[in-house]
C-alpha positions as MATLAB code, in Angstrom:
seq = 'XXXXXXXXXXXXXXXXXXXXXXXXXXXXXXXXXXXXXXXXXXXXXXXXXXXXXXXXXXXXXXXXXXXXXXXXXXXXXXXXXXXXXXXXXXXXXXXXXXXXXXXXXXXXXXXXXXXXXXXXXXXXXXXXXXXXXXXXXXXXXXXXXXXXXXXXXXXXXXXXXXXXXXXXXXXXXXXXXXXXXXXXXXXXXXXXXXXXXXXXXXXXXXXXXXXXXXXXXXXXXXXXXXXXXXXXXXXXXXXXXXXXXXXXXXXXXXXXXXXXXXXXXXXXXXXXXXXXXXXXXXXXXXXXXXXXXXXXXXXXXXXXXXXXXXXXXXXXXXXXXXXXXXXXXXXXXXXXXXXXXXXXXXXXXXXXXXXXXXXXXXXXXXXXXXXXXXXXXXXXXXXXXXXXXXXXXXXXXXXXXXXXXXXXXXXXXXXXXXXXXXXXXXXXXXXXXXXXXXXXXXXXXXXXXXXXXXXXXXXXXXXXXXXXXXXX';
ca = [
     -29.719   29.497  -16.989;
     -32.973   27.762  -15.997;
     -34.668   30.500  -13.558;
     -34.724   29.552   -9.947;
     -33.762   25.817  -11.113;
     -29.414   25.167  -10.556;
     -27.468   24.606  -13.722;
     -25.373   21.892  -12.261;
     -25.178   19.887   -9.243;
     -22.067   19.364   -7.414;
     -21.067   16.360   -4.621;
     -17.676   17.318   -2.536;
     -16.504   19.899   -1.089;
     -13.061   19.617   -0.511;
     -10.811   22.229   -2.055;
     -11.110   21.416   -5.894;
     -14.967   21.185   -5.483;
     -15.195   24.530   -4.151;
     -13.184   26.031   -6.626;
     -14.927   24.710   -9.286;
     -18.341   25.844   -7.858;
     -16.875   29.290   -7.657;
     -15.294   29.136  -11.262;
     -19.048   28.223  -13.031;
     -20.600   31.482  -10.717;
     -17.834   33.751  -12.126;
     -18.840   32.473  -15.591;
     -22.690   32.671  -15.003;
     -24.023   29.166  -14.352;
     -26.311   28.405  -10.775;
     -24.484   25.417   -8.812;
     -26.615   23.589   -6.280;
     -23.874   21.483   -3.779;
     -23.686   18.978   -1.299;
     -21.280   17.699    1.211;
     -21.677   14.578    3.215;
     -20.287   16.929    6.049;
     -22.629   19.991    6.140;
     -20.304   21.517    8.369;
     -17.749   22.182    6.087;
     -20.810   22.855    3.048;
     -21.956   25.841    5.895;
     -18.507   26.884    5.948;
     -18.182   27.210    2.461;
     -21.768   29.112    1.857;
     -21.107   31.496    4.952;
     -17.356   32.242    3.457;
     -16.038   31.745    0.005;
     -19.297   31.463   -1.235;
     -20.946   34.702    0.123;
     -22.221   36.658   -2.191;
     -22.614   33.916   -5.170;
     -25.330   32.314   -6.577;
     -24.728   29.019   -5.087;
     -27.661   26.886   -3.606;
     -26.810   24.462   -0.627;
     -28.664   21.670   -0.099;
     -28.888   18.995    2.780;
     -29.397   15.783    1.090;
     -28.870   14.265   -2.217;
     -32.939   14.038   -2.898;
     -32.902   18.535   -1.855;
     -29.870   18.369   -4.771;
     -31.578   16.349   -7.294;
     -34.578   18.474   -6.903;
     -32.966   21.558   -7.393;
     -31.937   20.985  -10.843;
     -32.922   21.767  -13.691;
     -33.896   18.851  -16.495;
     -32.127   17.202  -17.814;
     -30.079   17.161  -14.350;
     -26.272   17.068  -14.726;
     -24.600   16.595  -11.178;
     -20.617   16.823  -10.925;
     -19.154   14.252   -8.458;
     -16.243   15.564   -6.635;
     -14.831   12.829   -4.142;
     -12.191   10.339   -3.698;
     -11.303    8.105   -6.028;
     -12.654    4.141   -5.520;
     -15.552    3.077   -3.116;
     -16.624    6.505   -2.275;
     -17.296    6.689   -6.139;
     -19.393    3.822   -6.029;
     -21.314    4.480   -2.828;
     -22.649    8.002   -3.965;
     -23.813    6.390   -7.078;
     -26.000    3.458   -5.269;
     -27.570    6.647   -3.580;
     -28.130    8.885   -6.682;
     -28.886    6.452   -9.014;
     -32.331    5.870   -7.819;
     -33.144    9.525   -7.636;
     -32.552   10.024  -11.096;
     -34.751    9.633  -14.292;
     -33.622    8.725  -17.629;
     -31.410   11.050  -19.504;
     -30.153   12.991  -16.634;
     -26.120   13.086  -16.425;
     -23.393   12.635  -14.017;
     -20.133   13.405  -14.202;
     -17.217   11.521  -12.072;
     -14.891   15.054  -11.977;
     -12.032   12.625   -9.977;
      -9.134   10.888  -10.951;
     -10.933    7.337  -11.049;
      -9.146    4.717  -12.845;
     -10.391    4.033  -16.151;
     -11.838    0.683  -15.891;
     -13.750    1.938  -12.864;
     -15.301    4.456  -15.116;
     -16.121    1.777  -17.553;
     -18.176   -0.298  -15.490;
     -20.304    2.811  -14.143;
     -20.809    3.802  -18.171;
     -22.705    0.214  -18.252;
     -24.344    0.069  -15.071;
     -25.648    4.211  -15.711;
     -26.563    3.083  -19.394;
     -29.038    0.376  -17.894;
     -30.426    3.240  -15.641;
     -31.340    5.483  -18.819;
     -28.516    7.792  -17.500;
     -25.486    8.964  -19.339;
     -22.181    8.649  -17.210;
     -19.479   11.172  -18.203;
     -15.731   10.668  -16.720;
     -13.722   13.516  -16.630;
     -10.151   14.109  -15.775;
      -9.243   17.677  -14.312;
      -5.836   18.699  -13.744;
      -4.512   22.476  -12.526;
      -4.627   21.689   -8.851;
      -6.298   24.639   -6.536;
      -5.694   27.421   -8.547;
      -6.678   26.264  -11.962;
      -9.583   24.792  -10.423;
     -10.914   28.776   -9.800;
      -9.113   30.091  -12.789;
      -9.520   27.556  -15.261;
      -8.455   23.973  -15.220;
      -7.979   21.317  -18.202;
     -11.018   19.268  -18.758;
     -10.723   15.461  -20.300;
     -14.117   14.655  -20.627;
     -15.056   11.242  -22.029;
     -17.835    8.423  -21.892;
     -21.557    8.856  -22.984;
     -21.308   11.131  -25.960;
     -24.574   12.040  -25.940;
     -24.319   14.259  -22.649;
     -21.755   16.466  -24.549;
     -23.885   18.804  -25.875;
     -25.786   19.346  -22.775;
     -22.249   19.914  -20.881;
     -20.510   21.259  -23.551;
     -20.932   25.022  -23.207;
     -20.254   24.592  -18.919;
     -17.011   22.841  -19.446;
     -15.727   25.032  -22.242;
     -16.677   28.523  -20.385;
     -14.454   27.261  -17.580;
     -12.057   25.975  -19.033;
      -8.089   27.352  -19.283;
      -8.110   29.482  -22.761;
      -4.742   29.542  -24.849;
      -5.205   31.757  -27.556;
      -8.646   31.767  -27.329;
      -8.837   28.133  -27.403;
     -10.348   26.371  -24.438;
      -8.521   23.663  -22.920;
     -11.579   21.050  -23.045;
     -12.744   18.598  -25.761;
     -14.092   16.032  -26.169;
     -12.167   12.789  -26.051;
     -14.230   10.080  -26.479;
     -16.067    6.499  -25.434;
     -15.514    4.393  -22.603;
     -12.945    5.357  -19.892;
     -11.055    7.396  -22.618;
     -11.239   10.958  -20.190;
      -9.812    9.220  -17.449;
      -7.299    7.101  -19.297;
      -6.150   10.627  -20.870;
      -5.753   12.116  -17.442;
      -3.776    9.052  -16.098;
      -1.561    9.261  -18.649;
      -1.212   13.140  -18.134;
      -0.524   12.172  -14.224;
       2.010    9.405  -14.991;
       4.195   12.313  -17.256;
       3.587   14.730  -14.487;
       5.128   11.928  -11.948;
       7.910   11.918  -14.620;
       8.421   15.411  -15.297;
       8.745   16.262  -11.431;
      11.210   12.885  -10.749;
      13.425   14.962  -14.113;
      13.193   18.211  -12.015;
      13.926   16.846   -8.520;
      17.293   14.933  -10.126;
      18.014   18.201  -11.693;
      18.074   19.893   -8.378;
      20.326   17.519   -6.389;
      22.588   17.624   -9.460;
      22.539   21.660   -9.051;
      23.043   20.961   -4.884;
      25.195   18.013   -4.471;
      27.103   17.951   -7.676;
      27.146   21.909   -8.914;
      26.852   22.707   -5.227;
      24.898   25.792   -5.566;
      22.597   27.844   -3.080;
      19.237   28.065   -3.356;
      19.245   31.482   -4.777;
      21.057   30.584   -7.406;
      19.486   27.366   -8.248;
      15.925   29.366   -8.062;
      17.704   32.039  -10.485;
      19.029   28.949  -12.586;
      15.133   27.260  -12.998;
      13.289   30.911  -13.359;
      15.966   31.573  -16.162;
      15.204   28.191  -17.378;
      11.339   29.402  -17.512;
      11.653   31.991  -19.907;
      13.103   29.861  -22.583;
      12.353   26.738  -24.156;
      11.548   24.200  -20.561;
       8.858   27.074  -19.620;
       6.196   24.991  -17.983;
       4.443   25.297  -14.857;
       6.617   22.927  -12.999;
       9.785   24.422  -13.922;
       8.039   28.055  -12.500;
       6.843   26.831   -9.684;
      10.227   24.793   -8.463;
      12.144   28.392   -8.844;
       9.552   29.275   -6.607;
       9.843   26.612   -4.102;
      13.792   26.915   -3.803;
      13.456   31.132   -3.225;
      11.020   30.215    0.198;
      12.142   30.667    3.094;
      11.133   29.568    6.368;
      10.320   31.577    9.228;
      14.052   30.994   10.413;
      15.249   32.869    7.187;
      16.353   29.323    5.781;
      15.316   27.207    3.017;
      12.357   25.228    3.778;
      12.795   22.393    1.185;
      15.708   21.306    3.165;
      13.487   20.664    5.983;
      11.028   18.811    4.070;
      11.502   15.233    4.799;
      12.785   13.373    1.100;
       9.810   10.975    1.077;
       7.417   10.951   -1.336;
       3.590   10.038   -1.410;
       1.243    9.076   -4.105;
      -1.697    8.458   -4.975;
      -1.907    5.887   -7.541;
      -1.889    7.538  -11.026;
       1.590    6.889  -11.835;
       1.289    3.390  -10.815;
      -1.614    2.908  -13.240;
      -0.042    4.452  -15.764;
       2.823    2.571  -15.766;
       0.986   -1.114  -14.928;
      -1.025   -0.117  -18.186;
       2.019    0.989  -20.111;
       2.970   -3.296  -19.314;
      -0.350   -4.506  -20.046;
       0.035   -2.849  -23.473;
       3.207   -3.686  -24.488;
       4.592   -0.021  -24.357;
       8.227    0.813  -22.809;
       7.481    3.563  -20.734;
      10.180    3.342  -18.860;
      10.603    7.000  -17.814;
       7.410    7.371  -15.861;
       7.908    3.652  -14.573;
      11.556    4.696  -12.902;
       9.470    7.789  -11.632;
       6.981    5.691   -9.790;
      10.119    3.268   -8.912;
      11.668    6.594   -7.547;
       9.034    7.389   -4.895;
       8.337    4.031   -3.923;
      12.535    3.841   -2.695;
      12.141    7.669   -1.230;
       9.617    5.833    0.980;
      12.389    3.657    2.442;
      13.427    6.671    4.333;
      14.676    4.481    7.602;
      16.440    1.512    5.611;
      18.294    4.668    3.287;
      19.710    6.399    6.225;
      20.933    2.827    7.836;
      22.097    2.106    4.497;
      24.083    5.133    3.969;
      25.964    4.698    6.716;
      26.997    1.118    5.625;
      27.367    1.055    1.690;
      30.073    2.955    0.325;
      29.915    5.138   -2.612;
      32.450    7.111   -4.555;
      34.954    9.647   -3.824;
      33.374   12.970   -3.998;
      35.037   14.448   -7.359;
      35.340   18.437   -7.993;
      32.518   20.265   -9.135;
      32.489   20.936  -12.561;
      32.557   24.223  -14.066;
      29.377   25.603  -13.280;
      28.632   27.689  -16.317;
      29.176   24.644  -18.830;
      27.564   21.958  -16.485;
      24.625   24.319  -16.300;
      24.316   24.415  -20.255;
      24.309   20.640  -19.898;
      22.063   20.299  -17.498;
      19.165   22.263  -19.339;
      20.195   20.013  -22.239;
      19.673   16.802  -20.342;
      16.704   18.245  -18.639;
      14.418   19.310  -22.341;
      15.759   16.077  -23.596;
      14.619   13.883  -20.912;
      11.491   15.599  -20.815;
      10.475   15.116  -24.540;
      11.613   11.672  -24.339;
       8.844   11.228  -21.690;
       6.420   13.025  -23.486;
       6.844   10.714  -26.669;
       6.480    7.755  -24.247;
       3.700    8.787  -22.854;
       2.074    9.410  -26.490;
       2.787    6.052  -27.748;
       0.670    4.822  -24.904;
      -2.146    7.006  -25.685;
      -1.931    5.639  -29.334;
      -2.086    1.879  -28.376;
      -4.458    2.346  -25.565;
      -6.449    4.762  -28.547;
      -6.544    1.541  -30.842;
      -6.875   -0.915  -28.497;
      -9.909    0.252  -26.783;
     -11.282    1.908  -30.023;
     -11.470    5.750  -28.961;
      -9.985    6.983  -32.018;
      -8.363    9.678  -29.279;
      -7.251   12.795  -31.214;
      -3.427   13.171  -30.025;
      -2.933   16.280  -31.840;
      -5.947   17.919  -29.391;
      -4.599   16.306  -26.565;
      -1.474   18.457  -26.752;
      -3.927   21.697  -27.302;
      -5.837   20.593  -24.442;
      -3.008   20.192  -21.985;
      -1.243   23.373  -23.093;
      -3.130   25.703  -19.960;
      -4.970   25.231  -16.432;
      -3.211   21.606  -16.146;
       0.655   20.332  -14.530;
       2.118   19.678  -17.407;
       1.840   22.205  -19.643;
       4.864   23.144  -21.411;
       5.526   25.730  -24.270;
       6.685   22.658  -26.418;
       3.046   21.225  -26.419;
       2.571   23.122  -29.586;
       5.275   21.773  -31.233;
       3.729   17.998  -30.444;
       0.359   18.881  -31.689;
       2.179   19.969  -35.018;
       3.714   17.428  -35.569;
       0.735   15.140  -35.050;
      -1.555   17.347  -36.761;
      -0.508   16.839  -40.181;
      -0.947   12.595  -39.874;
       2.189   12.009  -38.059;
       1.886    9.345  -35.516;
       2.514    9.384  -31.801;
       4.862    5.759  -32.226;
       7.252    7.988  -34.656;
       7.268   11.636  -32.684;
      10.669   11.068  -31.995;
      11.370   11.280  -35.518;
       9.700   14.276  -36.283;
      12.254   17.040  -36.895;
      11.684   19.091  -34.504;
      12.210   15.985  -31.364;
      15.093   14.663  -34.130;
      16.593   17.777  -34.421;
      16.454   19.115  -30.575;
      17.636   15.622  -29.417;
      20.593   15.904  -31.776;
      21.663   19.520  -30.433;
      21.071   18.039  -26.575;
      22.520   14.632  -26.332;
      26.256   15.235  -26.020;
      25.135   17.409  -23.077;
      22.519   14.552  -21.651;
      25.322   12.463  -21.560;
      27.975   14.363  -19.768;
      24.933   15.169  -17.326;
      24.280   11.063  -16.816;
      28.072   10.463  -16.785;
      29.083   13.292  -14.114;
      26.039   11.780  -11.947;
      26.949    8.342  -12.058;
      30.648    9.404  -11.313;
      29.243   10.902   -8.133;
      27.340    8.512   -6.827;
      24.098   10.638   -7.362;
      20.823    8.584   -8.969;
      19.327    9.621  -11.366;
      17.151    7.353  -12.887;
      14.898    9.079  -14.678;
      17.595   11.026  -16.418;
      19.067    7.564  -17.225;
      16.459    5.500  -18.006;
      15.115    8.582  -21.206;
      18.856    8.071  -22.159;
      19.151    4.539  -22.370;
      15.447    4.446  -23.749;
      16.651    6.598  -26.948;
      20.247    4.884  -27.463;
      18.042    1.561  -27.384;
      15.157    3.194  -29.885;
      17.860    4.602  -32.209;
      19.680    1.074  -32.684;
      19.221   -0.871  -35.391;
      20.351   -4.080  -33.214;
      19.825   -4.792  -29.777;
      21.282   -7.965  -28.093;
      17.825   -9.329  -27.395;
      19.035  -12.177  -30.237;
      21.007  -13.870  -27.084;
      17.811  -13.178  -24.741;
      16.405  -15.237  -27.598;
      18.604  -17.963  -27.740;
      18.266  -18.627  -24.362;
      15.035  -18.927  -24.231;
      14.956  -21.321  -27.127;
      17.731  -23.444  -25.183;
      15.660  -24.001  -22.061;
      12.004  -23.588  -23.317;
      11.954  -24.240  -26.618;
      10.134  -20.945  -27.162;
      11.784  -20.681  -30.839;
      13.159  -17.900  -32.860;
      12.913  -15.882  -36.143;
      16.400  -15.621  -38.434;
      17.645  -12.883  -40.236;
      18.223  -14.832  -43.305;
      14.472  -16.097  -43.790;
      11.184  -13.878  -43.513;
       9.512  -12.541  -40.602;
       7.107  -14.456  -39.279;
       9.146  -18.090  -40.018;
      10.349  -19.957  -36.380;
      12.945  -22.472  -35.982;
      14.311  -24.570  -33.275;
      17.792  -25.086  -32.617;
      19.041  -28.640  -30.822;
      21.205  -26.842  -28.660;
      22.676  -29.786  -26.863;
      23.434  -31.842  -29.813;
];
């Protein structure tokens, strides 16, 4: 604390903003804010705010002034331009070694070119992803903080006091250079996108396959919660299927079945291309909401393409063992995906990002956070690497005990007609990672037949290409 003088200044007052303001005045720390809109900053002051030491301010010169040296201001809006404009206006007001933190979910190279332009200001740019939604926004989100390292220890203490705590253990480090925070929290995004797409196939499996009521199906995901899938997505889906609407019925069958974005996934999974990596889970997940978009051309479509016969349902008690199987196999193939992107991104951008942490980080206050987060950070914490996690024993083993039921999952929903393609896609990801040979030798071939492109031979060394006259 500085006196009269704010700890921190924070831009944008939408709902995360003000949560996070009222999360730093719970944990001691003076916030100065600012909204473009002082309507809503009035609001905020005159309601959730009474009674806290919070200090409004009506322009961006009252906010800079209000904080103590060196300043550190929080930037709370929407991802792109609106970035960019609030920086042409704050840059000037702002003195060498003063900080500013981009608290959205920018995309990484964004974040990138602000470190460089800040740096030639004397300033030191911080980007840091923050996942937990509303609530853990007030109780205690995950913080990915990366960029300028040397505004860590001035930001340090703030982050970690609000922070989620497991065991004691905030859930806030420090990642590293560049656009590392934000890269980390895309890639935490993209496996949420990919974790929900697993738990919305699980559900129509459980409606249009098991055929079960939503009582049941909320008692089959909060059952599912106290064992080894307890995450916050999992809890908050048995949730979701339990609520009615005012008409005593279910309201998520009057939600309309399209799906919007915001970009995350799609980064994640046009970076997952750039680098070489198959992340094919999270891709089918983006794939997924991009077709429940189609809304219009599905229902003209379903009344024109034909699908299969309806079979019986299966016997619910073993398709419901399978389906948990399919479900915690599915999800720690995405998981390991979504690590081996971290690891190439990690080397190719030189972070040196610590995996192992990663895990700690995102095991309270964010989406994703699973009880088998621990068991990735151990087996990354003694050296292992993120390419071979699905040969650690504990992913080797579980995937072992799960895949006969994965597969009768896959198989009962292709024999119904009902897609799955996230499901699929983990499955046909780890029968293609687990085989020795796959036929890209022909994919080869053929490109050496019309393009000359060349080819490697098993009977000579790596690295030797040959030609084949294929028309001779």
């Amino acid at each position: 604390m500085h006196g009269t003088e704010a700890d921190l200044g924070l831009i944008g007052l939408a709902v995360m903003g003000q949560n996070l303001v009222l999360n730093m005045a719970d944990n001691g720390y003076r916030v100065a804010v600012y909204n473009r809109t002082q309507a809503r900053m009035a609001e905020f002051i005159a309601g959730p705010a009474a009674g806290y030491d919070v200090v409004p301010t009506d322009s961006l010169e009252q906010l800079v002034s209000a904080l103590a040296r060196p300043r550190k201001l929080m930037l709370l809006v929407q991802a792109g331009a609106a970035v960019d404009a609030v920086l042409e206006e704050l840059i000037p007001l702002l003195e060498p070694g003063d900080i500013v933190i981009d608290g959205g979910n920018s995309h990484f190279p964004d974040t990138e070119r602000r470190l460089g332009e800040l740096d030639r200001h004397g300033l030191h740019f911080v980007g840091a992803g923050i996942s937990g939604g509303e609530e853990g926004a007030r109780t205690g989100p995950s913080i990915m903080p990366g960029g300028d390292s040397r505004a860590w220890p001035h930001l340090k203490d703030i982050f970690e006091a609000i922070a989620a705590k497991v065991d004691g253990v905030p859930c806030c480090r420090w990642l590293g250079a560049g656009g590392s925070g934000h890269f980390v929290k895309m890639v935490h995004n993209g496996i949420e996108y990919g974790d929900m797409q697993l738990i919305a196939e699980t559900y129509d499996l459980l409606h249009n396959v098991l055929r079960l009521d939503h009582d049941r199906m909320a008692d089959v995901f909060a059952g599912w919660n106290r064992g080894r899938l307890e995450s916050y997505l999992v809890e908050i889906t048995a949730d979701i299927l339990a609520f009615r609407d005012a008409d005593g019925e279910p309201l998520l069958e009057k939600i309309l079945d399209s799906a919007g974005q915001k970009g995350t996934g799609k980064w994640t999974a046009v970076n997952a291309l750039e680098e070489g990596v198959p992340l094919t889970l999270i891709g089918e997940a983006v794939f997924a909401r991009f077709l429940s978009a189609l809304k219009d051309e599905r229902v003209r479509a379903a009344d024109i393409l034909p699908g299969p016969a309806l079979p019986a349902a299966p016997q619910a008690d073993e398709f419901l063992v399978s389906l948990e199987e399919a479900l915690y196999s599915a999800k720690l193939v995405s998981y390991a995906q979504g690590y081996r992107l971290l690891a190439a991104a990690s080397e190719n951008y030189g972070w040196d990002l610590d995996l192992a942490g990663i895990a700690l980080i995102w095991r309270g206050g964010c989406i994703i956070r699973s009880v088998f987060l621990n068991d990735i950070a151990a087996a990354l914490s003694g050296g292992g690497k993120a390419q071979d996690l699905l040969l650690d024993p504990f992913f080797r083993d579980a995937l072992a005990a799960s895949q006969a039921g994965w597969r009768t999952v896959v198989a009962a929903a292709v024999q119904a007609g009902v897609p799955v393609p996230a499901l699929a896609s983990a499955l046909t990801f780890f029968d293609g990672y687990r085989s020795a040979r796959v036929p890209a030798n022909l994919i080869q071939a053929q490109r050496d037949y019309f393009g000359a492109h060349t080819f490697e031979r098993t009977d000579n060394e790596r690295g030797r290409f040959f030609h084949a006259d294929w028309n001779e």
